[in-house]
């Protein structure tokens, strides 16, 4: 097909080959208002621009400016301005006939107003607490140990850990270089090549490196259309800054510059050094935990054994706390890198748009690929954007004709308590919170904010707080229904035994029955009646500020299956469905468990891809939204049934029957 061949050639920079293919497609296309025709015209404009045929590009821009597709006409208007003014000082808004948005002055100090906390404080507190944890536990182990061997073993383990991490710290850039070259074919480039792609970026790089007195980082490009950017290294003067080709495809010049400025912020703040030290301390906590466990096994029922048990428990608690402190530190550093980019470029709105467009680019590339991107999955923690959070923002940008429609999907990020809960386990802040922080910087610079965040915040204040928080606290209890059932079962078993019931099986039976009942109760909350599932679309589901990862919302979607949802797993059983408003992951569950999932992924998924289907399931929203599939019907009559609720009931029934059998086996009641 000339369209896809032309697009592929243009993406790879082979414009002389791409232009004839795209022109041929446009001549043969019967429906000139179709999305495909507009796409071909947009790539032709890029091709004409790249080959210097500016007049042809301007003529096409004028045609597309009359398009009935709002996003196409807006894009054409922006491109028309750029072609007439190669070095624009301003940025056009999403709506026509409005005033241009100016970029603020670069280098102006911007107050964070409580956003993201205090970087120095976060780093100091995190590492101090971890140092304190390590010191207290180490001293405790030294004082309780009668034998020198466990302590000597711990000392050797800590010494090895420190030596390994110091070596890894200084060698990691070179090891990462090899990994990047092998996995992603990273190509190291000179400043001149980046300047051809984004002149504003080079100005930012030179200014930051000169002001902060650091060497220009080694610059790399990965030939992948999924937009991403990340930094790694040991010290600022040995840093690497790598981006994908997709960053230049989906972002405008000034937006690319803000992404580079964000990554330079990580370098200037010594983020790799701080995170390496902090993660080393977490590892040492875990070493102390394992050493204490060894002491427990060797000490038996003695004072040493009791003390070692206590130390083991405390060490694990410290390790657990340290892990979450590390994640908190990572999120804080993302906020400060955003702040650095806003100050350096004077363009916080540009970074807001970048975050949204990166999400959109990830979704667009994902919709074209049958398998999730290895680059995006492999660099998730390193990248400027958590790809798992791309679905909601990317889908909104895909179809939104007005910025406020995009902003509405941020309600969940900013106001739903599940957002705060899920963020605790994330290396990146939720997108809505980052955009809100960037909006405050735009206000300080006297700029209009992107995505009408003031209106979004105002709408959030009028959400039903009782519904938000009441459901959250109730759902937290349901989340732990199995554990609650276990403890209640143990308590009931003890009470019955103390009341004179002579059956040793109670101590096994009651906890099993309790867990089984807990699973059933949780299943009824997670999988409510779906008989009256309402027809809806992906974006409407994602814009629901009350959505929960636990309490499923019955919904019916119609769309096209476009690929698998399992990253890098060619036998994955999960699917991706796309409707006119966006893309969503469908999770399949076989009645035969993981073996059934594997067989379904191996034998049936490939035949379903590219089919138009109607699907019913339970929608859930976490950092990444998804739907637990109930039933899927294809246009040719194929029916696929999924058994999430069935699996829960089978597991619960088995545990209850096992508990009853234990009571009967051990003699019944007396």
Coordinates of C-alpha atoms in Angstrom, one line a residue, residues 29-627:
X29 CA -7.9 8.2 -3.0
X30 CA -11.6 8.5 -3.8
X31 CA -12.6 10.0 -0.4
X32 CA -10.6 13.2 0.1
X33 CA -12.2 13.9 3.5
X34 CA -11.0 10.6 5.0
X35 CA -8.5 10.3 7.8
X36 CA -6.1 8.4 5.6
X37 CA -6.1 11.1 2.9
X38 CA -5.5 13.8 5.5
X39 CA -2.6 11.7 7.0
X40 CA -1.0 11.4 3.5
X41 CA -1.3 15.1 2.9
X42 CA 0.3 15.9 6.3
X43 CA 3.2 13.6 5.5
X44 CA 3.5 15.2 2.1
X45 CA 3.8 18.6 3.7
X46 CA 6.7 17.3 5.8
X47 CA 8.3 15.8 2.8
X48 CA 8.0 19.1 0.7
X49 CA 9.4 21.0 3.7
X50 CA 12.4 18.7 4.0
X51 CA 13.2 18.8 0.3
X52 CA 12.9 22.6 0.1
X53 CA 9.6 22.7 -1.9
X54 CA 8.1 25.3 0.3
X55 CA 5.5 26.6 -2.2
X56 CA 4.0 23.1 -2.6
X57 CA 3.9 22.7 1.2
X58 CA 2.2 26.0 1.6
X59 CA -0.5 25.1 -0.9
X60 CA -1.3 21.9 0.8
X61 CA -1.4 23.6 4.2
X62 CA -4.0 26.1 2.9
X63 CA -6.1 23.1 1.7
X64 CA -5.8 21.3 5.0
X65 CA -6.7 24.4 6.9
X66 CA -10.2 24.0 5.5
X67 CA -10.5 20.4 6.7
X68 CA -13.5 19.4 8.7
X69 CA -11.2 17.5 11.1
X70 CA -10.3 20.1 13.7
X71 CA -7.0 18.6 14.7
X72 CA -5.9 18.5 11.0
X73 CA -6.9 22.1 10.4
X74 CA -5.1 23.2 13.5
X75 CA -2.0 21.3 12.6
X76 CA -2.0 22.8 9.1
X77 CA -2.4 26.3 10.6
X78 CA 0.6 25.8 12.8
X79 CA 2.7 24.4 9.9
X80 CA 1.6 27.2 7.6
X81 CA 2.9 29.7 10.2
X82 CA 6.2 27.9 10.6
X83 CA 6.8 27.7 6.8
X84 CA 6.2 31.4 6.5
X85 CA 8.3 32.1 9.7
X86 CA 11.0 29.5 10.2
X87 CA 12.0 30.8 13.6
X88 CA 8.7 31.5 15.4
X89 CA 8.7 33.3 18.7
X90 CA 5.1 32.3 19.5
X91 CA 2.9 29.2 19.6
X92 CA -0.6 29.0 18.2
X93 CA -3.4 27.8 20.5
X94 CA -5.5 24.7 19.8
X95 CA -8.5 27.0 18.8
X96 CA -8.5 29.2 15.7
X97 CA -8.8 33.0 15.8
X98 CA -7.3 33.3 19.3
X99 CA -4.3 35.2 20.5
X100 CA -0.9 33.6 20.1
X101 CA 0.7 32.2 23.2
X102 CA 4.1 33.7 24.0
X103 CA 7.0 32.0 25.6
X104 CA 8.2 33.5 28.9
X105 CA 11.7 34.8 29.5
X106 CA 14.3 32.0 30.0
X107 CA 16.2 32.0 33.3
X108 CA 13.5 33.6 35.4
X109 CA 13.4 32.0 38.9
X110 CA 10.1 30.2 39.4
X111 CA 8.6 29.4 42.9
X112 CA 7.5 25.8 43.2
X113 CA 4.8 26.7 45.8
X114 CA 5.0 23.4 47.5
X115 CA 5.0 21.3 44.3
X116 CA 7.1 18.2 44.6
X117 CA 8.6 19.0 48.0
X118 CA 12.1 20.2 48.6
X119 CA 14.8 18.4 46.5
X120 CA 17.7 18.8 48.9
X121 CA 15.4 17.9 51.9
X122 CA 14.0 14.9 50.1
X123 CA 17.5 13.6 49.2
X124 CA 18.9 14.4 52.7
X125 CA 16.0 12.9 54.6
X126 CA 15.9 9.8 52.4
X127 CA 19.6 9.0 52.7
X128 CA 19.8 10.0 56.3
X129 CA 16.9 7.7 57.3
X130 CA 18.5 4.9 55.3
X131 CA 21.9 5.5 56.8
X132 CA 20.3 5.5 60.3
X133 CA 18.4 2.3 59.5
X134 CA 21.6 0.6 58.4
X135 CA 23.6 1.8 61.4
X136 CA 21.0 0.8 64.0
X137 CA 20.6 -2.6 62.6
X138 CA 24.3 -3.2 62.2
X139 CA 25.0 -2.2 65.8
X140 CA 22.1 -4.4 66.9
X141 CA 23.5 -7.4 65.2
X142 CA 27.0 -6.8 66.5
X143 CA 25.6 -6.5 70.1
X144 CA 23.4 -9.6 70.0
X145 CA 25.8 -12.0 68.2
X146 CA 27.6 -14.5 70.4
X147 CA 29.4 -15.8 67.4
X148 CA 31.6 -13.7 65.1
X149 CA 30.8 -15.6 62.0
X150 CA 27.4 -14.1 61.1
X151 CA 28.7 -10.6 61.7
X152 CA 31.8 -11.3 59.7
X153 CA 29.6 -12.6 57.0
X154 CA 27.5 -9.4 57.1
X155 CA 30.6 -7.2 57.0
X156 CA 31.9 -9.1 54.0
X157 CA 28.5 -8.8 52.3
X158 CA 28.3 -5.1 53.0
X159 CA 31.9 -4.6 51.7
X160 CA 31.1 -6.5 48.5
X161 CA 27.9 -4.5 48.1
X162 CA 29.7 -1.2 48.5
X163 CA 32.6 -2.3 46.2
X164 CA 30.1 -3.6 43.6
X165 CA 28.0 -0.5 43.6
X166 CA 31.0 1.9 43.5
X167 CA 32.3 -0.1 40.5
X168 CA 28.9 -0.2 38.9
X169 CA 28.5 3.5 39.5
X170 CA 31.6 4.4 37.5
X171 CA 31.3 1.6 35.0
X172 CA 27.5 1.8 34.4
X173 CA 27.7 4.4 31.6
X174 CA 29.9 2.1 29.6
X175 CA 27.8 -1.0 30.4
X176 CA 24.7 1.0 29.5
X177 CA 26.3 2.1 26.2
X178 CA 26.8 -1.6 25.3
X179 CA 23.2 -2.5 26.3
X180 CA 21.8 0.5 24.4
X181 CA 23.8 -0.5 21.3
X182 CA 22.7 -4.1 21.5
X183 CA 19.0 -3.7 22.4
X184 CA 18.0 -0.4 20.7
X185 CA 20.9 0.3 18.1
X186 CA 21.6 3.7 19.7
X187 CA 23.5 5.9 17.3
X188 CA 25.8 8.6 18.9
X189 CA 25.5 11.9 17.1
X190 CA 27.1 15.3 17.0
X191 CA 25.5 18.6 17.9
X192 CA 25.1 19.5 14.3
X193 CA 22.7 16.7 13.6
X194 CA 20.5 17.6 16.6
X195 CA 20.6 21.2 15.4
X196 CA 19.2 20.2 12.0
X197 CA 16.3 18.4 13.8
X198 CA 15.7 21.0 16.5
X199 CA 17.6 24.3 16.4
X200 CA 16.1 25.5 19.7
X201 CA 17.4 22.4 21.5
X202 CA 21.0 23.2 20.7
X203 CA 20.5 26.7 22.0
X204 CA 19.2 25.2 25.3
X205 CA 22.0 22.7 25.5
X206 CA 24.8 25.3 25.0
X207 CA 23.2 27.7 27.4
X208 CA 22.8 25.2 30.2
X209 CA 26.2 23.6 29.8
X210 CA 27.9 27.1 29.8
X211 CA 25.9 28.4 32.8
X212 CA 26.3 25.2 34.9
X213 CA 29.9 24.6 33.8
X214 CA 29.4 21.0 32.7
X215 CA 30.5 19.2 29.6
X216 CA 28.0 18.7 26.8
X217 CA 26.5 15.3 27.4
X218 CA 27.1 12.5 24.9
X219 CA 24.0 12.7 22.6
X220 CA 22.3 9.6 21.2
X221 CA 19.3 8.8 18.9
X222 CA 17.4 5.6 18.8
X223 CA 15.7 5.0 15.4
X224 CA 12.3 4.2 16.9
X225 CA 9.1 6.2 16.4
X226 CA 7.9 5.7 20.0
X227 CA 8.7 9.1 21.6
X228 CA 11.0 9.0 24.6
X229 CA 14.0 10.6 26.2
X230 CA 16.3 9.5 29.1
X231 CA 19.6 10.2 30.7
X232 CA 22.2 8.0 32.4
X233 CA 25.7 8.2 33.7
X234 CA 27.7 8.5 36.9
X235 CA 28.8 12.2 37.1
X236 CA 27.5 15.2 35.2
X237 CA 30.6 15.3 32.9
X238 CA 30.1 11.7 31.9
X239 CA 26.4 11.8 31.2
X240 CA 24.6 10.4 28.2
X241 CA 21.3 12.0 26.9
X242 CA 19.4 9.7 24.5
X243 CA 16.2 10.3 22.7
X244 CA 14.2 8.4 20.1
X245 CA 13.4 9.5 16.6
X246 CA 9.7 9.7 17.5
X247 CA 10.4 12.7 19.7
X248 CA 11.1 14.8 16.6
X249 CA 8.2 13.3 14.8
X250 CA 5.5 14.1 17.4
X251 CA 6.9 17.2 19.0
X252 CA 7.5 20.7 17.7
X253 CA 10.9 22.4 17.9
X254 CA 10.3 24.3 21.1
X255 CA 8.7 21.2 22.7
X256 CA 11.7 19.0 21.9
X257 CA 13.9 21.7 23.6
X258 CA 11.9 21.5 26.8
X259 CA 12.3 17.7 26.9
X260 CA 16.1 18.1 26.5
X261 CA 16.0 20.8 29.2
X262 CA 14.2 18.3 31.6
X263 CA 16.9 15.7 31.0
X264 CA 19.6 18.3 31.5
X265 CA 18.0 19.0 34.8
X266 CA 18.6 15.5 35.9
X267 CA 22.3 15.9 35.0
X268 CA 22.7 19.2 36.8
X269 CA 21.0 17.9 39.9
X270 CA 23.3 14.8 40.1
X271 CA 20.3 12.6 40.1
X272 CA 22.2 9.4 39.1
X273 CA 24.6 9.8 42.0
X274 CA 21.9 10.4 44.6
X275 CA 19.7 7.5 43.4
X276 CA 22.7 5.2 43.3
X277 CA 23.7 5.9 46.9
X278 CA 20.1 5.6 48.1
X279 CA 19.5 2.3 46.3
X280 CA 22.8 1.0 47.7
X281 CA 21.5 1.7 51.2
X282 CA 18.3 -0.2 50.5
X283 CA 20.3 -3.1 49.3
X284 CA 22.3 -3.1 52.6
X285 CA 19.1 -3.1 54.6
X286 CA 18.1 -6.3 52.7
X287 CA 21.5 -7.8 53.4
X288 CA 21.1 -7.2 57.1
X289 CA 17.6 -8.8 57.0
X290 CA 19.0 -11.9 55.3
X291 CA 21.9 -12.1 57.8
X292 CA 19.5 -11.8 60.8
X293 CA 17.4 -14.7 59.3
X294 CA 20.5 -16.8 59.2
X295 CA 21.1 -16.0 62.8
X296 CA 17.6 -17.1 63.7
X297 CA 18.0 -20.5 62.1
X298 CA 21.3 -21.1 63.8
X299 CA 20.4 -19.8 67.3
X300 CA 17.3 -21.9 68.1
X301 CA 15.3 -20.9 71.1
X302 CA 17.8 -18.7 72.8
X303 CA 18.2 -15.0 73.7
X304 CA 20.3 -14.7 70.5
X305 CA 17.5 -16.2 68.4
X306 CA 14.9 -14.0 69.9
X307 CA 17.0 -10.9 69.3
X308 CA 17.8 -12.0 65.7
X309 CA 14.0 -12.5 65.0
X310 CA 13.4 -8.9 66.1
X311 CA 16.3 -7.6 64.1
X312 CA 15.1 -9.6 61.0
X313 CA 11.6 -8.1 61.3
X314 CA 12.9 -4.6 61.8
X315 CA 15.4 -4.9 59.0
X316 CA 12.6 -6.0 56.6
X317 CA 10.4 -3.1 57.7
X318 CA 13.3 -0.7 57.1
X319 CA 13.9 -2.3 53.7
X320 CA 10.2 -1.9 52.8
X321 CA 10.2 1.7 54.0
X322 CA 13.4 2.4 52.2
X323 CA 12.0 1.1 48.9
X324 CA 9.1 3.5 49.1
X325 CA 11.4 6.4 50.1
X326 CA 13.4 5.6 47.0
X327 CA 10.3 5.8 44.8
X328 CA 9.3 9.1 46.6
X329 CA 12.8 10.5 45.9
X330 CA 12.5 9.5 42.2
X331 CA 9.1 11.3 41.9
X332 CA 10.5 14.4 43.6
X333 CA 13.4 14.5 41.2
X334 CA 11.0 14.4 38.2
X335 CA 9.2 17.4 39.6
X336 CA 12.5 19.3 40.0
X337 CA 13.6 18.4 36.5
X338 CA 10.3 19.8 35.2
X339 CA 10.9 22.9 37.2
X340 CA 14.5 23.2 35.8
X341 CA 13.1 22.9 32.2
X342 CA 10.5 25.6 32.9
X343 CA 13.1 28.0 34.3
X344 CA 15.7 27.3 31.6
X345 CA 13.4 27.6 28.6
X346 CA 10.8 30.0 30.0
X347 CA 8.3 27.6 28.3
X348 CA 6.5 25.5 30.9
X349 CA 3.5 25.2 28.5
X350 CA 5.9 23.6 25.9
X351 CA 6.7 20.9 28.4
X352 CA 3.1 20.4 29.3
X353 CA 2.3 19.8 25.6
X354 CA 5.4 17.6 25.3
X355 CA 4.1 15.2 28.0
X356 CA 0.7 15.0 26.4
X357 CA 2.2 14.5 22.9
X358 CA 4.6 11.9 24.1
X359 CA 1.6 10.0 25.5
X360 CA -0.2 10.4 22.2
X361 CA 2.8 9.2 20.3
X362 CA 3.1 6.1 22.4
X363 CA -0.5 5.4 21.8
X364 CA -0.3 6.0 18.1
X365 CA 2.7 3.7 17.7
X366 CA 1.1 1.1 19.9
X367 CA -2.0 1.2 17.7
X368 CA 0.1 0.3 14.7
X369 CA 2.1 -2.5 16.3
X370 CA 0.9 -6.0 17.2
X371 CA 3.4 -6.2 20.0
X372 CA 4.2 -3.5 22.7
X373 CA 7.4 -1.6 22.2
X374 CA 10.5 -3.1 23.7
X375 CA 12.1 0.3 23.9
X376 CA 9.1 1.9 25.9
X377 CA 8.8 -1.1 28.2
X378 CA 12.6 -1.4 28.7
X379 CA 13.2 2.3 29.5
X380 CA 10.0 2.8 31.6
X381 CA 11.8 3.9 34.8
X382 CA 14.4 5.9 32.9
X383 CA 12.2 7.8 30.5
X384 CA 10.7 11.2 30.9
X385 CA 7.2 9.7 30.9
X386 CA 5.8 6.5 32.5
X387 CA 4.4 4.7 29.4
X388 CA 1.9 2.8 31.6
X389 CA 0.1 6.2 32.1
X390 CA 0.0 7.0 28.4
X391 CA -3.4 5.5 27.7
X392 CA -5.7 8.1 29.2
X393 CA -3.7 11.2 28.1
X394 CA -2.8 9.9 24.7
X395 CA -6.4 8.9 23.9
X396 CA -7.7 12.3 25.0
X397 CA -5.2 14.1 22.7
X398 CA -6.1 11.8 19.8
X399 CA -9.7 13.0 19.5
X400 CA -10.0 16.2 21.5
X401 CA -10.9 19.3 19.5
X402 CA -10.4 21.5 22.6
X403 CA -7.7 21.5 25.3
X404 CA -10.2 21.3 28.2
X405 CA -11.3 17.9 26.9
X406 CA -7.8 16.7 27.4
X407 CA -7.6 18.3 30.8
X408 CA -10.7 16.4 32.0
X409 CA -8.9 13.1 32.0
X410 CA -6.5 14.6 34.7
X411 CA -9.4 14.8 37.2
X412 CA -8.6 11.2 38.3
X413 CA -4.9 12.0 38.7
X414 CA -5.4 15.0 40.8
X415 CA -8.5 14.2 42.9
X416 CA -9.2 10.4 43.1
X417 CA -7.5 9.0 46.2
X418 CA -6.7 5.9 44.2
X419 CA -4.4 8.1 42.2
X420 CA -2.4 8.9 45.3
X421 CA -2.4 5.3 46.4
X422 CA -1.2 4.0 43.0
X423 CA 1.4 6.7 42.7
X424 CA 3.2 5.4 45.8
X425 CA 4.6 2.5 43.7
X426 CA 5.5 4.7 40.7
X427 CA 8.8 6.2 39.7
X428 CA 7.0 9.2 38.0
X429 CA 4.3 11.5 39.3
X430 CA 0.9 11.2 37.6
X431 CA 0.7 13.3 34.5
X432 CA -2.2 15.5 35.7
X433 CA -0.1 16.5 38.7
X434 CA 2.9 17.4 36.5
X435 CA 0.8 19.4 34.1
X436 CA -0.8 21.2 37.1
X437 CA 2.6 22.1 38.5
X438 CA 3.8 23.4 35.1
X439 CA 0.6 25.5 34.9
X440 CA 1.6 27.3 38.1
X441 CA 5.0 28.2 36.5
X442 CA 3.2 29.5 33.4
X443 CA 1.0 31.7 35.6
X444 CA 4.1 33.1 37.2
X445 CA 5.5 34.0 33.8
X446 CA 2.2 35.7 32.9
X447 CA 1.3 33.0 30.3
X448 CA -2.1 31.4 29.6
X449 CA -2.0 27.8 30.9
X450 CA -2.4 24.8 28.7
X451 CA -5.4 22.5 28.8
X452 CA -7.4 25.0 30.9
X453 CA -6.1 23.5 34.2
X454 CA -7.9 26.2 36.2
X455 CA -11.2 24.9 35.0
X456 CA -10.2 21.3 35.7
X457 CA -9.2 22.2 39.3
X458 CA -12.5 24.1 39.7
X459 CA -14.4 21.0 38.5
X460 CA -12.4 18.8 40.8
X461 CA -13.5 20.9 43.8
X462 CA -17.1 20.1 43.0
X463 CA -16.7 16.4 42.8
X464 CA -18.7 14.3 45.3
X465 CA -16.1 13.9 48.1
X466 CA -18.2 11.4 49.9
X467 CA -18.4 9.2 46.8
X468 CA -14.6 9.6 46.2
X469 CA -13.3 8.9 49.7
X470 CA -16.1 6.8 51.0
X471 CA -15.7 4.3 48.2
X472 CA -11.9 4.4 48.5
X473 CA -11.8 3.5 52.2
X474 CA -14.5 0.8 51.7
X475 CA -12.6 -0.6 48.8
X476 CA -9.4 -0.7 50.8
X477 CA -11.1 -3.1 53.2
X478 CA -12.4 -5.2 50.3
X479 CA -8.9 -5.2 48.8
X480 CA -7.7 -7.0 51.9
X481 CA -10.8 -9.3 52.2
X482 CA -8.7 -12.5 52.0
X483 CA -6.4 -11.3 54.8
X484 CA -9.3 -10.2 56.9
X485 CA -11.0 -13.5 56.4
X486 CA -7.7 -15.3 57.3
X487 CA -7.4 -13.4 60.6
X488 CA -11.1 -13.7 61.5
X489 CA -10.8 -17.5 60.8
X490 CA -7.8 -17.8 63.1
X491 CA -9.7 -15.9 65.8
X492 CA -12.8 -18.0 65.4
X493 CA -10.8 -21.2 65.6
X494 CA -9.1 -20.0 68.8
X495 CA -12.5 -19.0 70.3
X496 CA -14.1 -22.4 69.5
X497 CA -11.1 -24.3 70.9
X498 CA -11.3 -22.3 74.1
X499 CA -15.0 -22.9 74.4
X500 CA -14.5 -26.7 74.6
X501 CA -14.8 -27.8 71.0
X502 CA -12.3 -30.6 70.6
X503 CA -11.3 -30.6 67.0
X504 CA -7.7 -29.9 66.0
X505 CA -8.8 -29.4 62.4
X506 CA -10.4 -26.1 63.4
X507 CA -7.1 -24.4 63.4
X508 CA -6.7 -25.3 59.7
X509 CA -10.4 -25.2 58.7
X510 CA -11.5 -21.9 60.0
X511 CA -8.7 -19.9 58.3
X512 CA -9.3 -21.7 55.0
X513 CA -13.0 -21.0 55.2
X514 CA -12.4 -17.4 56.2
X515 CA -10.1 -16.8 53.1
X516 CA -12.6 -18.5 50.9
X517 CA -15.5 -16.3 52.1
X518 CA -13.2 -13.2 51.8
X519 CA -12.5 -14.1 48.1
X520 CA -16.2 -14.5 47.4
X521 CA -17.1 -11.1 49.0
X522 CA -14.3 -9.4 47.1
X523 CA -15.4 -11.1 43.8
X524 CA -18.9 -9.6 44.2
X525 CA -17.4 -6.1 44.5
X526 CA -14.9 -6.5 41.7
X527 CA -17.3 -8.2 39.3
X528 CA -20.8 -6.8 39.7
X529 CA -23.8 -7.8 37.6
X530 CA -23.0 -7.0 33.9
X531 CA -26.4 -7.8 32.4
X532 CA -27.2 -4.1 31.9
X533 CA -23.7 -3.0 30.8
X534 CA -24.0 0.4 29.1
X535 CA -22.6 1.1 25.6
X536 CA -19.8 3.6 25.9
X537 CA -16.4 4.5 24.4
X538 CA -12.9 4.4 25.7
X539 CA -12.4 8.1 26.4
X540 CA -15.7 8.4 28.4
X541 CA -14.5 5.5 30.6
X542 CA -11.1 7.2 31.1
X543 CA -12.7 10.5 31.9
X544 CA -14.6 9.1 34.9
X545 CA -13.0 10.7 38.0
X546 CA -14.6 8.1 40.3
X547 CA -13.1 5.1 38.5
X548 CA -11.5 2.4 40.7
X549 CA -8.9 -0.3 40.2
X550 CA -11.1 -2.6 42.4
X551 CA -14.8 -1.8 41.8
X552 CA -15.3 -2.8 38.2
X553 CA -17.7 -0.8 36.0
X554 CA -19.7 -2.9 33.6
X555 CA -19.3 -1.5 30.1
X556 CA -19.7 -2.5 26.4
X557 CA -17.3 -1.3 23.8
X558 CA -17.3 -1.8 20.0
X559 CA -14.0 -1.5 18.2
X560 CA -11.2 -3.3 16.4
X561 CA -8.7 -5.6 18.0
X562 CA -5.3 -4.2 17.0
X563 CA -2.7 -6.4 18.8
X564 CA -1.6 -8.1 22.0
X565 CA -1.3 -6.3 25.4
X566 CA 1.6 -8.3 26.8
X567 CA 4.9 -6.6 26.4
X568 CA 7.4 -8.7 24.5
X569 CA 5.3 -11.9 24.9
X570 CA 4.2 -13.4 21.6
X571 CA 1.9 -15.9 23.3
X572 CA 0.3 -13.3 25.5
X573 CA -3.5 -13.7 26.0
X574 CA -4.3 -10.0 26.6
X575 CA -5.6 -7.9 23.7
X576 CA -5.8 -4.2 22.7
X577 CA -9.1 -2.8 21.4
X578 CA -9.4 0.5 19.6
X579 CA -12.5 2.5 19.0
X580 CA -12.9 6.0 17.5
X581 CA -12.0 7.6 20.9
X582 CA -9.0 5.6 21.9
X583 CA -7.3 2.3 22.8
X584 CA -7.8 0.1 25.9
X585 CA -6.3 -3.2 27.1
X586 CA -8.5 -6.2 27.5
X587 CA -7.4 -8.8 30.0
X588 CA -8.5 -12.4 29.3
X589 CA -8.8 -15.1 31.9
X590 CA -9.3 -18.8 31.0
X591 CA -11.4 -21.1 33.2
X592 CA -8.3 -23.4 33.2
X593 CA -6.0 -20.7 34.7
X594 CA -2.5 -19.8 33.4
X595 CA -2.3 -22.9 31.2
X596 CA -5.5 -22.0 29.5
X597 CA -4.3 -18.4 29.1
X598 CA -1.1 -19.6 27.4
X599 CA -3.0 -21.9 25.0
X600 CA -5.4 -19.1 24.1
X601 CA -2.5 -16.8 23.4
X602 CA -0.7 -19.4 21.4
X603 CA -3.6 -20.6 19.3
X604 CA -6.4 -18.0 19.0
X605 CA -5.1 -14.5 19.6
X606 CA -3.4 -14.1 16.3
X607 CA -6.6 -15.0 14.4
X608 CA -8.6 -12.4 16.3
X609 CA -6.3 -9.4 15.6
X610 CA -7.7 -6.9 13.1
X611 CA -11.3 -8.1 13.7
X612 CA -14.1 -5.7 14.5
X613 CA -15.6 -6.8 17.7
X614 CA -18.2 -6.1 20.4
X615 CA -16.8 -6.6 23.9
X616 CA -18.3 -6.6 27.4
X617 CA -16.2 -6.3 30.5
X618 CA -15.5 -4.6 33.8
X619 CA -13.5 -1.3 33.4
X620 CA -10.9 -0.5 36.0
X621 CA -8.6 2.5 36.3
X622 CA -5.2 2.5 37.9
X623 CA -2.0 4.2 36.6
X624 CA -2.9 2.2 33.5
X625 CA -6.6 1.7 32.7
X626 CA -7.9 -1.7 31.5
X627 CA -11.0 -3.9 31.1

